[in-house]
């Protein structure tokens, strides 16, 4: 196996490992009973409210008003990250074009459905179609973010290559 092939294989393994670790974190958080999950999200909400009060003390912010918002944003953010990680794993697996996007969204949606189904069996938790939709929106946004960043770096790389080629031509013309 060549150096390039072994680096490519290692990148593929690392990328998919990151995907599965993130899925495991989502699963771990989903398996918490309703009371534990609620305490965790209320704690995070209180932390965010404390920061907001320091930044903008003129606003009257109550934890109870933001708890639902924070919980739903946690869904969005978790699947945003999952979308980015799966897109990257698809790239390292050399899946290209529309197939990369399609497989990524399928994996993320199926995982969201399985996550909500799993929550049906956890005390104090429920599986919500709304949460699957929020998860899907998060994954789609993560995929879009990944595509945007990839496009930016490919443009930058092409521009850098053109500048380097122009510099080389200019340097040869001087001699």
Coordinates of C-alpha atoms in Angstrom, one line a residue:
X1 CA 0.0 0.0 0.0
X2 CA 1.4 3.4 -1.0
X3 CA 1.7 6.3 1.4
X4 CA -1.1 8.2 -0.3
X5 CA -3.4 5.1 -0.2
X6 CA -2.7 4.5 3.5
X7 CA -3.3 8.1 4.3
X8 CA -6.6 8.0 2.4
X9 CA -7.6 4.8 4.3
X10 CA -6.7 6.4 7.6
X11 CA -8.7 9.5 6.8
X12 CA -11.7 7.4 5.9
X13 CA -11.4 5.4 9.2
X14 CA -11.0 8.5 11.3
X15 CA -13.9 10.3 9.5
X16 CA -16.3 7.4 10.1
X17 CA -15.1 6.9 13.6
X18 CA -16.0 10.6 14.3
X19 CA -19.5 10.0 12.8
X20 CA -20.1 7.0 15.0
X21 CA -18.8 8.7 18.1
X22 CA -21.1 11.7 17.5
X23 CA -24.0 9.3 17.0
X24 CA -23.1 7.6 20.2
X25 CA -23.2 10.9 22.0
X26 CA -26.7 11.6 20.6
X27 CA -27.8 8.1 21.7
X28 CA -26.3 8.7 25.2
X29 CA -28.2 12.0 25.6
X30 CA -31.4 10.4 24.2
X31 CA -31.3 7.6 26.7
X32 CA -31.4 9.9 29.7
X33 CA -34.8 9.8 31.5
X34 CA -36.9 12.9 31.1
X35 CA -36.0 14.3 34.5
X36 CA -32.2 14.0 33.8
X37 CA -32.6 15.4 30.3
X38 CA -34.7 18.3 31.6
X39 CA -32.2 19.1 34.4
X40 CA -29.3 19.1 31.9
X41 CA -31.1 21.4 29.5
X42 CA -32.3 23.7 32.3
X43 CA -28.7 23.9 33.5
X44 CA -27.5 24.8 30.0
X45 CA -30.3 27.3 29.6
X46 CA -29.4 29.0 33.0
X47 CA -25.8 29.2 31.9
X48 CA -26.7 30.9 28.6
X49 CA -29.1 33.2 30.4
X50 CA -26.3 34.2 32.9
X51 CA -24.0 35.1 30.0
X52 CA -26.8 37.0 28.3
X53 CA -27.5 39.0 31.4
X54 CA -23.8 40.0 31.7
X55 CA -23.8 41.0 28.0
X56 CA -27.2 42.7 28.0
X57 CA -28.3 43.5 31.6
X58 CA -31.1 45.7 30.3
X59 CA -33.1 42.7 29.2
X60 CA -35.3 40.7 31.6
X61 CA -34.5 37.1 30.8
X62 CA -36.2 34.2 32.5
X63 CA -34.9 30.6 32.2
X64 CA -38.4 29.2 31.8
X65 CA -39.0 31.3 28.7
X66 CA -36.0 30.0 26.9
X67 CA -35.9 26.3 28.0
X68 CA -38.0 25.1 25.0
X69 CA -36.0 27.2 22.6
X70 CA -32.7 25.8 23.9
X71 CA -33.9 22.2 23.8
X72 CA -35.0 22.5 20.2
X73 CA -31.8 24.3 19.2
X74 CA -29.9 21.4 20.8
X75 CA -31.6 19.1 18.3
X76 CA -30.8 21.4 15.4
X77 CA -27.1 21.8 16.5
X78 CA -26.5 18.1 17.2
X79 CA -27.7 17.2 13.7
X80 CA -26.0 20.2 12.1
X81 CA -22.7 18.7 13.4
X82 CA -23.8 15.2 12.3
X83 CA -24.5 16.5 8.8
X84 CA -21.0 18.0 8.6
X85 CA -19.4 14.8 9.9
X86 CA -21.3 12.5 7.6
X87 CA -20.5 14.7 4.6
X88 CA -16.8 14.6 5.4
X89 CA -16.9 10.9 5.9
X90 CA -18.6 10.6 2.5
X91 CA -15.9 12.7 0.9
X92 CA -13.1 10.6 2.4
X93 CA -15.0 7.5 1.1
X94 CA -14.9 9.1 -2.4
X95 CA -18.6 9.4 -2.8
X96 CA -19.2 12.4 -5.0
X97 CA -21.8 14.7 -6.4
X98 CA -25.5 14.3 -5.6
X99 CA -24.9 10.8 -4.2
X100 CA -22.8 12.4 -1.4
X101 CA -25.6 14.8 -0.4
X102 CA -28.4 12.1 -0.8
X103 CA -26.6 9.5 1.3
X104 CA -25.8 12.0 3.9
X105 CA -29.3 13.3 4.3
X106 CA -30.7 9.7 4.3
X107 CA -28.3 8.7 7.1
X108 CA -29.1 11.7 9.1
X109 CA -32.9 11.4 8.7
X110 CA -32.9 7.7 9.5
X111 CA -30.8 8.3 12.6
X112 CA -33.2 11.1 13.7
X113 CA -36.1 8.7 13.2
X114 CA -34.4 6.0 15.1
X115 CA -33.4 8.4 17.9
X116 CA -37.0 9.6 18.3
X117 CA -38.3 6.0 18.2
X118 CA -35.7 5.1 20.9
X119 CA -37.0 7.9 23.1
X120 CA -40.5 6.3 23.1
X121 CA -39.0 3.6 25.4
X122 CA -37.3 6.0 27.8
X123 CA -39.2 7.1 31.0
X124 CA -40.4 10.7 30.7
X125 CA -39.4 11.1 27.1
X126 CA -41.4 11.0 23.9
X127 CA -40.7 10.7 20.2
X128 CA -41.8 13.7 18.3
X129 CA -42.2 14.1 14.5
X130 CA -41.4 17.8 15.1
X131 CA -38.0 16.8 16.5
X132 CA -37.3 14.7 13.4
X133 CA -38.1 17.7 11.3
X134 CA -35.8 20.0 13.4
X135 CA -33.0 17.3 13.2
X136 CA -33.4 17.1 9.5
X137 CA -33.3 20.9 9.1
X138 CA -30.1 20.9 11.3
X139 CA -28.5 18.2 9.1
X140 CA -29.5 19.9 5.9
X141 CA -28.0 23.2 7.2
X142 CA -24.8 21.4 8.2
X143 CA -24.6 19.8 4.8
X144 CA -25.1 23.3 3.2
X145 CA -22.4 24.7 5.5
X146 CA -20.0 21.9 4.5
X147 CA -20.7 22.5 0.8
X148 CA -20.1 26.3 1.3
X149 CA -16.8 25.8 3.1
X150 CA -15.7 23.2 0.5
X151 CA -16.6 25.6 -2.3
X152 CA -14.7 28.4 -0.6
X153 CA -11.6 26.4 -0.1
X154 CA -11.7 24.9 -3.6
X155 CA -12.0 28.5 -5.1
X156 CA -9.2 29.7 -2.8
X157 CA -7.0 26.7 -3.8
X158 CA -7.7 27.3 -7.6
X159 CA -6.9 31.0 -7.1
X160 CA -3.7 30.2 -5.3
X161 CA -2.7 27.7 -8.0
X162 CA -3.3 30.4 -10.7
X163 CA -1.3 32.9 -8.8
X164 CA 1.5 30.4 -8.4
X165 CA 1.4 29.6 -12.1
X166 CA 1.5 33.2 -13.1
X167 CA 4.4 33.8 -10.8
X168 CA 6.3 30.9 -12.3
X169 CA 5.6 32.2 -15.9
X170 CA 6.7 35.7 -14.8
X171 CA 9.9 34.3 -13.2
X172 CA 10.8 32.3 -16.4
X173 CA 10.2 35.4 -18.5
X174 CA 12.8 37.4 -16.5
X175 CA 15.6 34.9 -17.3

